[in-house]
Short mmCIF file of C-alpha atoms and ligand atoms in Angstrom, two decimals:
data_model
loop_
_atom_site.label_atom_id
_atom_site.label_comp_id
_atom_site.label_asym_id
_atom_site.label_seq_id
_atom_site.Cartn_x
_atom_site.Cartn_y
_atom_site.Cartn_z
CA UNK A 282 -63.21 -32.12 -21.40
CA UNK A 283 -60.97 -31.40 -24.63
CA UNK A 284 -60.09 -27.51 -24.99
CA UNK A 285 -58.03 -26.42 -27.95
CA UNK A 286 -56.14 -23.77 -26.68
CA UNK A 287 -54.44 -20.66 -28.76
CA UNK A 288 -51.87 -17.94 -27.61
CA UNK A 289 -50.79 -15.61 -29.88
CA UNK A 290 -49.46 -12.87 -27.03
CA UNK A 291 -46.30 -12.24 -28.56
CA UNK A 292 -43.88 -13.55 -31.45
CA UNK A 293 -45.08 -17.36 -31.41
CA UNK A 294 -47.88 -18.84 -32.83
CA UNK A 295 -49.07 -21.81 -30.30
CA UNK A 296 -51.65 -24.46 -30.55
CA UNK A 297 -52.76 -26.85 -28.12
CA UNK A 298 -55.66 -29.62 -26.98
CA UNK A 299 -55.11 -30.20 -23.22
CA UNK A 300 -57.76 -32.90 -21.93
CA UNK A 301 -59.00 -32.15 -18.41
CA UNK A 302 -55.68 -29.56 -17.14
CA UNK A 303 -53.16 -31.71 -17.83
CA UNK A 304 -53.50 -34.17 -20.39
CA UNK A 305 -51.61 -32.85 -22.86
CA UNK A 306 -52.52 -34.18 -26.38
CA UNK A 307 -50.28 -31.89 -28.52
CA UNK A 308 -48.79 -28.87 -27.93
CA UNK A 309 -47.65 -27.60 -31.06
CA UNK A 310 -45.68 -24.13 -31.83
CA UNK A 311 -44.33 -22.08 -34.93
CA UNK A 312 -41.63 -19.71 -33.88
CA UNK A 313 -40.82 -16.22 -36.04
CA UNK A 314 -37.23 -15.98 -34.20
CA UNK A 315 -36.15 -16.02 -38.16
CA UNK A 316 -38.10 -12.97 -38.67
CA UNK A 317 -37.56 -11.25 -36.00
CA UNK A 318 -33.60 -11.73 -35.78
CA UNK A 319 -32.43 -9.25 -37.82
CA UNK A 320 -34.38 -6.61 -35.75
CA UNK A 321 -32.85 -8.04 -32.26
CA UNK A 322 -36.32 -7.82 -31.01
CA UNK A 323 -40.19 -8.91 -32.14
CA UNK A 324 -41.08 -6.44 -34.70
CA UNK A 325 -45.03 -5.95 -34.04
CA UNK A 326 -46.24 -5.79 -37.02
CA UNK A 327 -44.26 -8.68 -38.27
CA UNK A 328 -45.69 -10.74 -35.22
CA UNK A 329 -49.25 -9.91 -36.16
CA UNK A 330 -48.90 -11.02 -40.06
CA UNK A 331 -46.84 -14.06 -39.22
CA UNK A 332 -49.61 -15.28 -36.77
CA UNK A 333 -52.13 -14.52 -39.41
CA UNK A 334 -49.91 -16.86 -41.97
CA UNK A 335 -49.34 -19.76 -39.81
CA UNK A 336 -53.04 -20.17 -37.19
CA UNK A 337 -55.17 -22.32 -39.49
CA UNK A 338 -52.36 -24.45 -40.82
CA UNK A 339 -51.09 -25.30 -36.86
CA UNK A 340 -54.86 -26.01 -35.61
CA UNK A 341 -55.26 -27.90 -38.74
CA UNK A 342 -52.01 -29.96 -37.38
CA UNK A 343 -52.99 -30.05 -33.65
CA UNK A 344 -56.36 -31.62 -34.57
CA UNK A 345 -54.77 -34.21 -37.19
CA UNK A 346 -51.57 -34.84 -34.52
CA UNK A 347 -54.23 -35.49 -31.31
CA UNK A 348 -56.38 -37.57 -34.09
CA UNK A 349 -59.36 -35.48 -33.52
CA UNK A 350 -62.21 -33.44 -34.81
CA UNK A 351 -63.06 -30.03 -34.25
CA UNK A 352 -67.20 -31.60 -33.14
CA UNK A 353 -65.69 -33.41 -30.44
CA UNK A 354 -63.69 -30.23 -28.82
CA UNK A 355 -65.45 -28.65 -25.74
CA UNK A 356 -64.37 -25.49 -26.02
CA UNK A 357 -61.97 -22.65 -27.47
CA UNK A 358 -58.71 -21.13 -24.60
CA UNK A 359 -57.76 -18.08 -25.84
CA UNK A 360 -55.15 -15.62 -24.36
CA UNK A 361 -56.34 -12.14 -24.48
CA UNK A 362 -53.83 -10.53 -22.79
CA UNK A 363 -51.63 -8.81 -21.79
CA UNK A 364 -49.44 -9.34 -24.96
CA UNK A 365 -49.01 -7.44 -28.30
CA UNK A 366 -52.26 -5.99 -29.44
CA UNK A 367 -51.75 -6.79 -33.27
CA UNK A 368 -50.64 -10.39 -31.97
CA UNK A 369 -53.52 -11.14 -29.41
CA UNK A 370 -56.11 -9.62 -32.18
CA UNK A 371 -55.32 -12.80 -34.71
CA UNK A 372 -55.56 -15.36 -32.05
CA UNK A 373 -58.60 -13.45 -30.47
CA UNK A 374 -60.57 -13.23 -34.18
CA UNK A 375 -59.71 -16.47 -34.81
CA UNK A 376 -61.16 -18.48 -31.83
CA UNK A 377 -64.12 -16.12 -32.03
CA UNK A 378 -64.46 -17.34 -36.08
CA UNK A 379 -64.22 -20.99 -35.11
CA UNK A 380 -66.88 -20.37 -32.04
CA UNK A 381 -69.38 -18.90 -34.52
CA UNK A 382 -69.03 -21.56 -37.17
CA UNK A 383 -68.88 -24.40 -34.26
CA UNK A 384 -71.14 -23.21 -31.86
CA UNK A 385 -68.28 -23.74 -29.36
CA UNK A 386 -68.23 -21.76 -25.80
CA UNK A 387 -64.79 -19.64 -25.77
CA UNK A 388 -62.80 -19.20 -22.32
CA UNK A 389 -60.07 -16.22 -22.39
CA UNK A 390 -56.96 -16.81 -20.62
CA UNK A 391 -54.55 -14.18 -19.11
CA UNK A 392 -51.09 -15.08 -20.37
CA UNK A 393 -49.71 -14.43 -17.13
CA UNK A 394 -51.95 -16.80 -15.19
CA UNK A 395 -51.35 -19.05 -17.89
CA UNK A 396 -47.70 -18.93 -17.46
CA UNK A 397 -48.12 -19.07 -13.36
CA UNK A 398 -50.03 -22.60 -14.37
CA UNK A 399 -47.48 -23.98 -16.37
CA UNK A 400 -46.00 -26.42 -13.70
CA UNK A 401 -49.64 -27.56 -12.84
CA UNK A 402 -49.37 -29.34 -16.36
CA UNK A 403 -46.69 -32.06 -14.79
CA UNK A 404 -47.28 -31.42 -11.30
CA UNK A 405 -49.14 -30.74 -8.27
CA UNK A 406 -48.29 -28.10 -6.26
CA UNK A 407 -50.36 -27.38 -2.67
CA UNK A 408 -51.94 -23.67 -2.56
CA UNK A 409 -51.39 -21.30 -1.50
CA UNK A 410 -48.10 -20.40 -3.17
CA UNK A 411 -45.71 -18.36 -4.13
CA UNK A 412 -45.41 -18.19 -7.99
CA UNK A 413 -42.37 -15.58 -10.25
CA UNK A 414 -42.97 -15.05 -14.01
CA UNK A 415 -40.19 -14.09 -15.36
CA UNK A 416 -40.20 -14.04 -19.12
CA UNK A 417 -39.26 -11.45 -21.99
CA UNK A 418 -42.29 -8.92 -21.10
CA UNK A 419 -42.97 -9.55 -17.29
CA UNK A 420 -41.08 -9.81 -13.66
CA UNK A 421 -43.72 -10.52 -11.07
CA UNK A 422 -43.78 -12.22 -8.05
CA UNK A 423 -47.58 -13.29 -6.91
CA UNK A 424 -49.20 -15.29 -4.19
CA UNK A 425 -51.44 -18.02 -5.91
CA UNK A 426 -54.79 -18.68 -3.79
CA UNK A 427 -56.45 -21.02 -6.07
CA UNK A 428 -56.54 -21.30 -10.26
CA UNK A 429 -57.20 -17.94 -11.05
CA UNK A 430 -56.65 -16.23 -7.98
CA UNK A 431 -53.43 -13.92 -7.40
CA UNK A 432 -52.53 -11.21 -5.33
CA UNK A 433 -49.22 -9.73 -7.15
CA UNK A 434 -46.72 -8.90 -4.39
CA UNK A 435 -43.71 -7.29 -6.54
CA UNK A 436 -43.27 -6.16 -10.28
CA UNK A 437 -40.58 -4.70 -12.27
CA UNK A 438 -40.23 -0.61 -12.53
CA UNK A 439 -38.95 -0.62 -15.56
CA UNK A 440 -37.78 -3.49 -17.99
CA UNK A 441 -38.75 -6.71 -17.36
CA UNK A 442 -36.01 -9.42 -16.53
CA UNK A 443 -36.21 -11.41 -20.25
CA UNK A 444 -35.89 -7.97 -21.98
CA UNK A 445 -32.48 -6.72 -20.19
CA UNK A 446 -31.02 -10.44 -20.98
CA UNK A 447 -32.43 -9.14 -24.93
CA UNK A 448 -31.03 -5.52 -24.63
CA UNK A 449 -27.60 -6.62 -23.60
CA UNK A 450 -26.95 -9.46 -25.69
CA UNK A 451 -28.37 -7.19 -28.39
CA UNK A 452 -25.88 -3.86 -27.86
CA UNK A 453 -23.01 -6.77 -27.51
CA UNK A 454 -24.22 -8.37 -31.25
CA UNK A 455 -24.33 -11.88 -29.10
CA UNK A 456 -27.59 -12.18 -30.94
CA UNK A 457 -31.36 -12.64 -30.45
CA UNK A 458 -33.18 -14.04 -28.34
CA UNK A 459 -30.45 -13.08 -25.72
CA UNK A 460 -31.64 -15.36 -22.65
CA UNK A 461 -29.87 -18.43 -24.44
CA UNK A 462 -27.12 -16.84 -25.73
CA UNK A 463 -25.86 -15.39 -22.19
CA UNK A 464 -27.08 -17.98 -20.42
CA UNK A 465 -24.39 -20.24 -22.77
CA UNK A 466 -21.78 -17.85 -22.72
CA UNK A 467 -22.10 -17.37 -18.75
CA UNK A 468 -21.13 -21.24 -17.77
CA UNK A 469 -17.91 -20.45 -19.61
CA UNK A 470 -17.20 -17.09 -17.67
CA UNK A 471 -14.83 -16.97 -15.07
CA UNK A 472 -16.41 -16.37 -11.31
CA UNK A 473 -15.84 -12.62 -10.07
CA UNK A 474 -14.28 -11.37 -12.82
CA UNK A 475 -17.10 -8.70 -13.04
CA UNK A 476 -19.13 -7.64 -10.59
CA UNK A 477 -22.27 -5.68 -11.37
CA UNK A 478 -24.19 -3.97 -8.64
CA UNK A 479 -27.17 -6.06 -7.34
CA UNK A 480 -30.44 -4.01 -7.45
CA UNK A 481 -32.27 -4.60 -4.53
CA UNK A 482 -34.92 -1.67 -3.74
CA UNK A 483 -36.04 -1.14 -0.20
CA UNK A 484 -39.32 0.07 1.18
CA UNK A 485 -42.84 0.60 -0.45
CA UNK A 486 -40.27 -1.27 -3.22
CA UNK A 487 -38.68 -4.23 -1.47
CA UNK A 488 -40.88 -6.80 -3.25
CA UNK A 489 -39.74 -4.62 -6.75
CA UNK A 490 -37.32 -4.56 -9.35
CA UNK A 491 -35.34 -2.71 -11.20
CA UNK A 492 -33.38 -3.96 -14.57
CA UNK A 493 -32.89 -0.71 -16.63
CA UNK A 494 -29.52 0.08 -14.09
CA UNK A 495 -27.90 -3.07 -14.47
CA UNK A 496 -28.43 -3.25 -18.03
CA UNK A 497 -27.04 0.52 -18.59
CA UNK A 498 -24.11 -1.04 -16.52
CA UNK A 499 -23.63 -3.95 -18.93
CA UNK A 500 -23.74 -2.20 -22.44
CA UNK A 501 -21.51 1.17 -21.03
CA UNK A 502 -19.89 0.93 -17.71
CA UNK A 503 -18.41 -2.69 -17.67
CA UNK A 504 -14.87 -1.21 -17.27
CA UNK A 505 -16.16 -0.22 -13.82
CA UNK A 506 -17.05 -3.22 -12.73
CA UNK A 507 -14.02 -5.53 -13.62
CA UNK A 508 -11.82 -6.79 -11.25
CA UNK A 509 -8.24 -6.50 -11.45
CA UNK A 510 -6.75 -9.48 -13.14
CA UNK A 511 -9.38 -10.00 -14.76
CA UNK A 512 -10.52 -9.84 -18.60
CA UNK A 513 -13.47 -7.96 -20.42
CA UNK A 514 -14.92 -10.95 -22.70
CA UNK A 515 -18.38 -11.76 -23.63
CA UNK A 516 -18.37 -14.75 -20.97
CA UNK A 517 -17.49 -12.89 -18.53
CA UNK A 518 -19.81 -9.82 -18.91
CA UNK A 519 -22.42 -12.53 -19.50
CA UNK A 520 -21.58 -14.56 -16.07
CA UNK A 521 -21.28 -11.05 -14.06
CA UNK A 522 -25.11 -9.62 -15.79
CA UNK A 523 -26.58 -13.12 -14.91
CA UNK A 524 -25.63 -13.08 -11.48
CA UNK A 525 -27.01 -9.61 -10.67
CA UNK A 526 -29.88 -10.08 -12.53
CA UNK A 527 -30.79 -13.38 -10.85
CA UNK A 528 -30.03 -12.82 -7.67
CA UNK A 529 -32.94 -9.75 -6.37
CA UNK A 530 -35.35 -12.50 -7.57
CA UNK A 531 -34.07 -15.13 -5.11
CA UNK A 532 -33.18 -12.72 -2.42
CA UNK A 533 -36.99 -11.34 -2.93
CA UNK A 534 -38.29 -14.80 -2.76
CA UNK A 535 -36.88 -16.32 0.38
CA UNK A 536 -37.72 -12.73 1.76
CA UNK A 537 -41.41 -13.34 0.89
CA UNK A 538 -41.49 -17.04 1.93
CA UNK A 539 -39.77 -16.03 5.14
CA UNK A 540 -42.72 -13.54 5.68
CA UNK A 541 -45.63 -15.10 5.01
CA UNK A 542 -44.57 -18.75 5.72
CA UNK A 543 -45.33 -19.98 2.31
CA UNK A 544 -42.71 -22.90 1.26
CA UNK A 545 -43.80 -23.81 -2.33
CA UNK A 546 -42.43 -21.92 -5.15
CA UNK A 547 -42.72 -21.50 -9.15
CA UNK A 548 -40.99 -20.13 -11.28
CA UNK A 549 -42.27 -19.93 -15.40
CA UNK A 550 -41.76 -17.80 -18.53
CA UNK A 551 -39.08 -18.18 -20.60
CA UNK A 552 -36.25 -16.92 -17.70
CA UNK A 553 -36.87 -19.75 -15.44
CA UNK A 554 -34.91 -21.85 -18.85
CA UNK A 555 -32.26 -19.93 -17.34
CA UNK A 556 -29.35 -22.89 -15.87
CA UNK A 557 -27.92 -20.64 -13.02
CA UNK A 558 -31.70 -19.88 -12.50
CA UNK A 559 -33.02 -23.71 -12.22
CA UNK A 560 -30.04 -24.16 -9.82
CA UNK A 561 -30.46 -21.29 -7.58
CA UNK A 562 -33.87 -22.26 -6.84
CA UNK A 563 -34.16 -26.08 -7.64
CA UNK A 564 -31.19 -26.55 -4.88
CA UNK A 565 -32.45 -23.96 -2.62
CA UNK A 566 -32.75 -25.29 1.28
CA UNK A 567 -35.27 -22.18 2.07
CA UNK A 568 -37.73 -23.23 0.22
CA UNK A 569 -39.40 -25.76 -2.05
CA UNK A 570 -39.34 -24.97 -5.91
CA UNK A 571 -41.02 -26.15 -8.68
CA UNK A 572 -40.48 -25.11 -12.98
CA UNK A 573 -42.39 -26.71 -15.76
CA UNK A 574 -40.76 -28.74 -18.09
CA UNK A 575 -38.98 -26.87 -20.60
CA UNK A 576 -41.03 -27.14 -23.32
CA UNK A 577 -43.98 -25.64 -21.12
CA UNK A 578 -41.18 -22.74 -19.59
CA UNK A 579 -41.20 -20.14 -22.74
CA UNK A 580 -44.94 -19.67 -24.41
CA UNK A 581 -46.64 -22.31 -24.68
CA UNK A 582 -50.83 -23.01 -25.77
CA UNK A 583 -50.56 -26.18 -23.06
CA UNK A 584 -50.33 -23.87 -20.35
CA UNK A 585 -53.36 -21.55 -21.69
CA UNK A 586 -55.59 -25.02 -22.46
CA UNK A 587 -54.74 -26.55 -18.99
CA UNK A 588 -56.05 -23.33 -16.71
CA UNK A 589 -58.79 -22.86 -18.97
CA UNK A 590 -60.34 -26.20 -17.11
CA UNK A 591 -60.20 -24.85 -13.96
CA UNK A 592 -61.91 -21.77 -14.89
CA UNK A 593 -64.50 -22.92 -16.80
CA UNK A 594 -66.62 -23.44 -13.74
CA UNK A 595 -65.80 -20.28 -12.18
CA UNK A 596 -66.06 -18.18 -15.20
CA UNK A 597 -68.58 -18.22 -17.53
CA UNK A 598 -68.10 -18.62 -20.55
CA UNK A 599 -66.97 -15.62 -23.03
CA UNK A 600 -69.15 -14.23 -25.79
CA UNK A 601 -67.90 -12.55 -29.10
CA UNK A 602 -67.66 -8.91 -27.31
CA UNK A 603 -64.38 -10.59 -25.90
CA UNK A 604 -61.72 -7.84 -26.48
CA UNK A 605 -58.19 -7.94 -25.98
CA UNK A 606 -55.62 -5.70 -23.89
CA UNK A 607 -51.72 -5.50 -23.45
CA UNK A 608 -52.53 -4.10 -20.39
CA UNK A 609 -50.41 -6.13 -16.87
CA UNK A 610 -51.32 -7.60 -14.10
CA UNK A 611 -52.05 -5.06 -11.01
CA UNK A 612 -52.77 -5.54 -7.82
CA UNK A 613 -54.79 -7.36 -5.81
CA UNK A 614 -55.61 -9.18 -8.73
CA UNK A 615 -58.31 -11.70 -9.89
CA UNK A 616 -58.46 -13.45 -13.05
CA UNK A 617 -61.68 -13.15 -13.94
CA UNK A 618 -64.45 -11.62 -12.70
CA UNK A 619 -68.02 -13.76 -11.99
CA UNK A 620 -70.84 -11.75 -14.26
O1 KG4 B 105 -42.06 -16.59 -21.78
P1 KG4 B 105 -41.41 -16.19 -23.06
O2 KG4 B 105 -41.24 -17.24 -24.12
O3 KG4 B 105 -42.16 -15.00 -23.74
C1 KG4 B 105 -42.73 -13.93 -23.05
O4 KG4 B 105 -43.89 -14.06 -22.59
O5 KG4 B 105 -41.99 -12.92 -22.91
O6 KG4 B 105 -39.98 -15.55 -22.63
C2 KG4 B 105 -39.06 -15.08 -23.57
C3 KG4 B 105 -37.87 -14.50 -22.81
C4 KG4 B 105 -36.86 -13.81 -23.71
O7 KG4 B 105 -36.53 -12.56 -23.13
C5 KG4 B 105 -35.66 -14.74 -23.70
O8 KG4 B 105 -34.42 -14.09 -23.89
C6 KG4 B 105 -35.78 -15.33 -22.31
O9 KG4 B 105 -37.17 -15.55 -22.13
N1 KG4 B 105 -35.06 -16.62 -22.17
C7 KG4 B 105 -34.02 -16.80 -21.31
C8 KG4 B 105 -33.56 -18.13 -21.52
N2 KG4 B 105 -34.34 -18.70 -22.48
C9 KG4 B 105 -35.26 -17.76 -22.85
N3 KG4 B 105 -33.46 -15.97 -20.43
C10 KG4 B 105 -32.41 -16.43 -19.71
N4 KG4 B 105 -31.89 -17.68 -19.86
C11 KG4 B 105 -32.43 -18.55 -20.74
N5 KG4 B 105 -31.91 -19.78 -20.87
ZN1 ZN B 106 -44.96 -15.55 -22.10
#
C-alpha cells in the first residue's frame, strides 16, 4: 500500500510516499528557517502562506522523485494536529482537494504519534514501550501499547524543551533555530563552569517538567550560577543550559522504566538531534534506547505516511468533515477513536 503523506504542523512543508510503514520512497521537505530567522521564531502567518506557496510544487516532486502517479497512490496521511492552525489548514485543504478530485480515502495523523513512530521507519522496537517527544512545541513522555495507542505519563507545565533551547539562544542573538546552535556551542564549553539548577518536580508532578525556570536562569541570572574560576561565554552558558535541560528527561525516564519494568525507549522530535542527548541515552546501561535517523528526528512526512499503515485498519477512513486542532495530547490517550 503506497500513502502519500503531508505535514504541514508547523514551519516546514513535508511530503512523503511511504510503501507499507517503512518503505520509504521519498521523503521530501522545504524549510522556511529563511523566513522565519529574522523573527527568532515561526511567524504564523508566514508559516501558513509559505506552505500555501510551496505544497503542489513538493507533491508534484515526491510523485516525479518515487516515479509514480497520483492513480496508483492508496491513500492521502495527513497531520491534523496538534500544530499551528493556519499551518495544519493548508495541508488539511489540500489532501481533502486531491481526495475529491482522486477519489482517494484520507487517513489523519496526530503529529505527535507520528513523531513517537519515527524510529519504526528503520527499526523494530517490541511494545509496549516507553516513547519521549521532545521537539520545539512538545515534552512528553508516553507508554506506547500498540500503533496508535498511548497513555501520556508526563508533560511539560510550561514551555516545551525545543522552545527554551529557541528562547535562550534567541535573548543571547546565537540565532534561530537555537537547538543546533547550543548544541554546537556546548561541545566547546568547559565542564562545570556553570551550573544551572536541575528542575525535577516531585509528586502529582514527578513524571513533569518544567523549562520556563531554567530558561529565566539562562537569559538573567547566569552570574549566579558560575563557578569561581570560571568564565561567562556563550559555550559555557550553552554547555551549563544543556545539561539541566537534558538531564529531568533522563532522570524521569529510568524513573519510569524502573517502575513499570519497561526496557525499550524512544526518543523523537527535533531534541533527540541533540549530541549530549543521543549519548545520554544511546550509552545508557538502564535501559535500551532507540532515535530515528536524523533525517526522520525533526518533522518529517515519512513518519506521518509510515503510521498511517498501521491505522488504516483500525481507523476508518476520514471524510471531508476532517477538521484540524492545535490542541495536545492528554491523558489516557488514544489516537483515534473507532466510529
Ligand atoms: O520536531 P521539530 O522539527 O518540530 C516540532 O515539532 O517542534 O523540532 C524543532 C525543535 C526546535 O526547537 C529546535 O531548536 C530543536 O528541535 N532542535 C534541537 C536540535 N536540533 C533541533 N534541540 C537541541 N539540539 C539539537 N541538535
Ligand atoms: Zn514535530
Amino acid at each position: 500500500m503506497k500513502i502519500l503523506a503531508i505535514d504541514t504542523s508547523c514551519d516546514d512543508t513535508s511530503v512523503a510516499i511511504v510503501e507499507n510503514g517503512n518503505n520509504v520512497l521519498v521523503s521530501l521537505l522545504s524549510s522556511q528557517v529563511e523566513f522565519h530567522k529574522d523573527f527568532q521564531g515561526v511567524v504564523p502567518e508566514i508559516a501558513a502562506r509559505k506552505h500555501l506557496e510551496a505544497i503542489f510544487f513538493l507533491i508534484d516532486e515526491a510523485l516525479n522523485c518515487a516515479n509514480i502517479k497520483m492513480y496508483s497512490i492508496d491513500a492521502i496521511a495527513i497531520t491534523n494536529r496538534p500544530g499551528l492552525i493556519g499551518s495544519l489548514l493548508v495541508g488539511v485543504g489540500v489532501a481533502k482537494g486531491i481526495s475529491f478530485a482522486t477519489g482517494k480515502p484520507i487517513i489523519a495523523v496526530d503529529h505527535i504519534a507520528a513523531h513517537i513512530y519515527s524510529p519504526h521507519l528503520t527499526q523494530n522496537i517490541e511494545f509496549p514501550y516507553i516513547a519521549s517527544v521532545v521537539s520545539g512545541g512538545h515534552t512528553i513522555i508516553t507508554k506506547v501499547y500498540a500503533h496508535g495507542q498511548y497513555e501520556v505519563i508526563g508533560t511539560t507545565l510550561d514551555d516545551a524543551i525545543g522552545e527554551s533551547y529557541d528562547k535562550v539562544s534567541k535573548h543571547l542573538n546565537l540565532g534561530y533555530p537555537g537547538g543546533p546552535i547550543i548544541d554546537k556551542l556546548a561541545q566547546s564549553g568547559e565542564e562545570g563552569a556553570i551550573k544551572y539548577p536541575i528542575i525535577l518536580l516531585s509528586g502529582a508532578d514527578e513524571y513533569n517538567f518544567s523549562y520556563s525556570g531554567l530558561k529565566t536562569a539562562c537569559i538573567y541570572n547566569t552570574d549566579k550560577y558560575l563557578q569561581k574560576g570560571f568564565e561567562k561565554t556563550n559555550e559555557n552558558i550553552a554547555l551549563g543550559f544543556q545539561i539541566s535541560a537534558i538531564e529531568p528527561l533522563y532522570v524521569k525516564i529510568k524513573k519510569y522504566s524502573e517502575f513499570s519494568g519497561i526496557k525499550n525507549v524512544t526518543l523523537s522530535g527535533g531534541v533527540a538531534c541533540n549530541s549530549y542527548l543521543r549519548s545520554l541515552f544511546l550509552g545508557s546501561s538502564d535501559f535500551k534506547a532507540y532515535v530515528p535517523e536524523m533525517k526522520y528526528t525533526t518533522d518529517n512526512a515519512a513518519m506521518v505516511g509510515g503510521l498511517a499503515y498501521h491505522l488504516k485498519d483500525e481507523a476508518q477512513y476520514d471524510d471531508f468533515t476532517l477538521d484540524c486542532s492545535s490542541r495536545v495530547l492528554k491523558k489516557q490517550y488514544t489516537l483515534k477513536k473507532k466510529k
